[in-house]
Tab-separated table of C-alpha atoms and ligand atoms in Angstrom:
chain	number	residue	atom	x	y	z
A	63	MET	CA	81.128	139.396	125.493
A	64	LYS	CA	83.881	136.993	123.630
A	65	VAL	CA	85.762	135.139	126.389
A	66	THR	CA	89.072	133.397	125.374
A	67	VAL	CA	90.210	130.201	128.169
A	68	ILE	CA	94.185	128.771	126.977
A	69	SER	CA	94.340	126.020	129.184
A	70	SER	CA	97.979	124.899	130.060
A	71	SER	CA	97.890	121.640	130.924
A	72	LEU	CA	99.808	118.909	128.216
A	73	ARG	CA	98.432	115.673	129.833
A	74	ASN	CA	95.066	113.864	129.004
A	75	HIS	CA	91.798	114.872	131.357
A	76	SER	CA	93.429	117.217	132.703
A	77	ASN	CA	91.794	118.143	136.015
A	78	SER	CA	92.644	121.700	135.098
A	79	GLU	CA	90.906	121.941	132.240
A	80	ILE	CA	88.079	119.955	133.339
A	81	LEU	CA	88.304	122.779	135.569
A	82	ALA	CA	87.837	124.984	132.717
A	83	GLU	CA	85.071	123.296	131.148
A	84	SER	CA	83.006	123.891	134.303
A	85	PHE	CA	83.624	127.796	133.673
A	86	ILE	CA	83.145	127.319	129.767
A	87	SER	CA	79.384	125.558	130.723
A	88	GLY	CA	78.597	128.857	133.050
A	89	ALA	CA	79.562	130.965	130.733
A	90	ARG	CA	78.190	129.797	127.851
A	91	ALA	CA	74.779	128.841	129.561
A	92	LYS	CA	74.943	132.961	129.518
A	93	GLY	CA	74.843	133.554	125.994
A	94	HIS	CA	78.885	134.211	126.065
A	95	ASP	CA	81.419	133.559	123.199
A	96	VAL	CA	83.412	131.284	124.432
A	97	GLU	CA	86.435	130.120	122.835
A	98	LEU	CA	88.954	126.757	124.683
A	99	ILE	CA	92.718	127.360	123.141
A	100	SER	CA	94.986	123.879	124.787
A	101	LEU	CA	98.509	125.020	124.926
A	102	LYS	CA	98.489	120.738	124.358
A	103	GLY	CA	100.707	120.610	120.418
A	104	LYS	CA	101.462	124.141	119.709
A	105	HIS	CA	104.683	125.069	118.956
A	106	ILE	CA	105.293	128.013	121.383
A	107	GLU	CA	108.522	129.059	120.815
A	108	PHE	CA	110.676	131.288	124.229
A	109	CYS	CA	110.083	134.706	123.820
A	110	ARG	CA	114.078	136.014	123.170
A	111	GLY	CA	113.830	139.705	124.199
A	112	CYS	CA	114.580	141.471	121.215
A	113	LEU	CA	111.583	144.312	121.940
A	114	ALA	CA	111.351	144.584	118.254
A	115	CYS	CA	107.106	144.439	119.399
A	116	GLN	CA	108.108	148.011	120.778
A	117	LYS	CA	108.879	148.975	117.532
A	118	THR	CA	106.413	146.905	115.728
A	119	GLY	CA	103.416	146.047	117.234
A	120	SER	CA	104.293	142.045	116.547
A	121	CYS	CA	106.734	139.277	117.183
A	122	PRO	CA	108.651	138.038	114.832
A	123	VAL	CA	109.071	134.405	115.918
A	124	SER	CA	106.800	132.968	113.546
A	125	ASP	CA	105.071	129.752	115.489
A	126	ASP	CA	101.266	129.723	116.856
A	127	ALA	CA	101.755	132.200	120.110
A	128	GLN	CA	100.948	134.686	116.733
A	129	GLU	CA	97.305	133.858	116.678
A	130	ILE	CA	96.892	132.741	120.453
A	131	ILE	CA	97.848	136.463	120.827
A	132	GLN	CA	95.635	138.165	118.847
A	133	LYS	CA	92.881	135.905	120.308
A	134	MET	CA	93.622	137.423	123.800
A	135	LYS	CA	94.014	140.665	122.130
A	136	GLU	CA	90.869	140.441	120.534
A	137	SER	CA	88.777	139.289	123.888
A	138	ASP	CA	86.978	140.677	126.557
A	139	VAL	CA	87.282	138.272	129.434
A	140	LEU	CA	90.983	136.158	130.033
A	141	VAL	CA	90.780	132.561	131.268
A	142	PHE	CA	93.894	131.135	132.419
A	143	ALA	CA	93.923	127.685	133.469
A	144	SER	CA	97.344	126.248	135.080
A	145	PRO	CA	98.331	123.112	137.266
A	146	VAL	CA	100.305	124.130	140.233
A	147	TYR	CA	103.675	123.070	138.588
A	148	TYR	CA	106.494	123.555	142.265
A	149	TYR	CA	104.274	126.340	143.140
A	150	SER	CA	103.961	128.397	140.108
A	151	ILE	CA	101.876	128.239	137.035
A	152	THR	CA	103.589	126.209	134.187
A	153	GLY	CA	106.219	127.039	132.437
A	154	GLN	CA	104.059	126.616	129.532
A	155	LEU	CA	101.028	129.772	130.126
A	156	LYS	CA	104.451	131.773	131.617
A	157	THR	CA	106.076	130.808	128.078
A	158	LEU	CA	103.376	132.093	125.795
A	159	LEU	CA	102.534	135.295	128.991
A	160	ASP	CA	106.433	136.376	127.721
A	161	ARG	CA	105.535	135.682	124.327
A	162	ALA	CA	102.740	138.696	124.423
A	163	ASN	CA	104.658	140.910	125.114
A	164	PRO	CA	103.115	142.368	121.968
A	165	LEU	CA	99.685	143.638	123.537
A	166	TYR	CA	102.124	145.665	126.223
A	167	ASP	CA	101.244	149.177	124.806
A	168	SER	CA	98.576	147.758	122.295
A	169	ASP	CA	94.460	148.697	122.331
A	170	TYR	CA	94.078	145.630	123.970
A	171	ARG	CA	89.851	144.769	124.538
A	172	PHE	CA	90.366	142.126	127.789
A	173	ARG	CA	89.492	143.234	131.317
A	174	ASP	CA	88.921	140.425	133.270
A	175	ILE	CA	91.063	137.851	133.647
A	176	TYR	CA	90.217	134.447	135.508
A	177	LEU	CA	92.753	132.259	137.148
A	178	LEU	CA	91.827	128.522	137.546
A	179	LEU	CA	93.922	126.691	139.314
A	180	THR	CA	94.553	122.300	140.146
A	181	ALA	CA	97.475	121.294	142.738
A	182	ALA	CA	98.225	118.048	144.817
A	183	GLU	CA	98.286	119.836	147.929
A	184	ASP	CA	95.389	121.437	148.697
A	185	GLU	CA	96.870	124.003	152.262
A	186	ILE	CA	96.764	128.309	152.026
A	187	THR	CA	100.184	128.210	150.302
A	188	THR	CA	99.849	125.889	147.914
A	189	PRO	CA	98.329	129.088	145.269
A	190	GLN	CA	100.126	131.821	146.314
A	191	LYS	CA	102.801	131.506	143.966
A	192	ALA	CA	101.063	130.894	140.946
A	193	ILE	CA	98.097	134.068	141.645
A	194	VAL	CA	101.497	136.296	142.246
A	195	THR	CA	102.907	135.609	139.043
A	196	LEU	CA	99.818	135.410	136.737
A	197	GLN	CA	99.671	138.507	138.741
A	198	GLY	CA	102.419	139.774	137.629
A	199	TRP	CA	102.177	139.775	134.324
A	200	ILE	CA	98.831	141.583	134.745
A	201	ASP	CA	100.014	144.469	136.568
A	202	CYS	CA	101.245	145.867	132.957
A	203	PHE	CA	98.499	146.109	131.697
A	204	GLU	CA	96.440	148.644	133.254
A	205	ARG	CA	93.493	148.561	132.470
A	206	ALA	CA	92.974	144.614	133.369
A	207	ARG	CA	92.940	143.425	136.848
A	208	LEU	CA	92.195	139.757	138.494
A	209	LYS	CA	88.414	139.401	138.675
A	210	LYS	CA	88.601	135.266	141.089
A	211	VAL	CA	90.863	133.017	141.286
A	212	ILE	CA	89.474	129.743	141.670
A	213	PHE	CA	91.507	126.991	143.635
A	214	ALA	CA	91.059	122.967	143.210
A	215	GLY	CA	93.695	121.283	145.887
A	216	GLY	CA	93.906	117.879	146.412
A	217	VAL	CA	93.840	116.782	143.215
A	218	ASN	CA	96.832	115.107	141.378
A	219	ASN	CA	95.458	111.530	139.138
A	220	PRO	CA	93.899	112.961	135.847
A	221	ALA	CA	90.794	113.384	136.073
A	222	GLU	CA	90.777	112.674	140.277
A	223	ILE	CA	88.809	116.823	140.599
A	224	ALA	CA	85.349	115.097	138.482
A	225	SER	CA	84.368	114.856	142.127
A	226	SER	CA	84.829	117.885	143.641
A	227	PRO	CA	82.709	120.454	143.896
A	228	VAL	CA	84.827	123.044	142.955
A	229	LEU	CA	83.020	122.310	139.888
A	230	LYS	CA	80.143	124.337	140.671
A	231	GLN	CA	82.356	126.979	141.382
A	232	ALA	CA	84.053	127.305	138.953
A	233	GLU	CA	80.589	126.762	136.528
A	234	GLU	CA	79.191	129.629	138.840
A	235	ALA	CA	82.032	131.773	138.459
A	236	GLY	CA	81.662	130.939	134.406
A	237	SER	CA	78.272	131.503	135.215
A	238	GLN	CA	78.804	135.444	136.272
A	239	ILE	CA	81.432	137.095	133.681
B	263	FMN	C1	106.228	118.929	137.067
B	263	FMN	C2	104.996	119.341	138.375
B	263	FMN	C3	104.675	119.315	139.517
B	263	FMN	C4	104.344	119.839	140.308
B	263	FMN	N1	104.679	120.543	141.611
B	263	FMN	C5	103.489	120.821	142.386
B	263	FMN	C6	103.472	121.489	143.140
B	263	FMN	O1	104.749	122.585	143.346
B	263	FMN	N2	103.292	121.580	144.623
B	263	FMN	C7	101.528	120.659	144.153
B	263	FMN	O2	100.701	121.391	144.952
B	263	FMN	N3	101.563	120.033	143.633
B	263	FMN	C8	102.747	119.569	141.894
B	263	FMN	N4	102.057	118.910	140.845
B	263	FMN	C9	100.494	118.284	141.055
B	263	FMN	C10	99.667	119.129	140.517
B	263	FMN	O3	99.226	120.435	140.799
B	263	FMN	C11	98.698	118.391	140.180
B	263	FMN	O4	98.247	116.973	139.489
B	263	FMN	C12	97.683	118.757	138.678
B	263	FMN	O5	96.231	118.125	139.659
B	263	FMN	C13	98.016	118.815	137.496
B	263	FMN	O6	96.580	119.301	136.988
B	263	FMN	P1	96.132	118.829	135.821
B	263	FMN	O7	95.273	117.661	135.961
B	263	FMN	O8	95.640	119.889	135.314
B	263	FMN	O9	97.905	119.020	134.553
B	263	FMN	C14	102.840	119.061	140.069
B	263	FMN	C15	103.062	118.216	138.613
B	263	FMN	C16	104.329	118.082	138.641
B	263	FMN	C17	103.783	117.434	136.723
């Protein structure tokens, strides 16, 4: 299956991207065609709300979002990796999801969606609003569903996740696609 992993942390040695890499290694071991797209260095403007996409099926804003959205459309599985920022997903991931509005009502291929989250705190409530935010987007794509959330709390410094047992969980989830 074609799996697109979108990593939304912009920092080096990102915990959420390390979590994504574990997921990817599990998925690749099973022969899936996996592409990791980091939003680092990408130029992605905000959705302007013009709704031209509802008439034309494409976005008039020409930037890096165009190619990413096309790859999302053609994937069987989407994986979003994000640090928890103010109890939600990153602004850069939310911006991409808004820009993916041309996919609404399209013949998008994706079905299963995974969310990989990291945060400094490790409470049951820490990831909840991030999950709800992504679920709000998924709810608008009726053939898609949130298959699994993997949350690594208690990690704050870059690469602090490296010894976390949650990496194994992510690898297993990737191998079970
Ligand atoms: C702007 C900002 C907001 C954050 N908000 C939260 C938060 O609400 N709750 C929390 O537990 N951690 C919060 N953190 C900590 C990050 O989630 C944590 O450091 C995470 O491991 C970073 O992942 P990354 O290395 O992939 O960027 C915040 C960090 C930043 C920079």
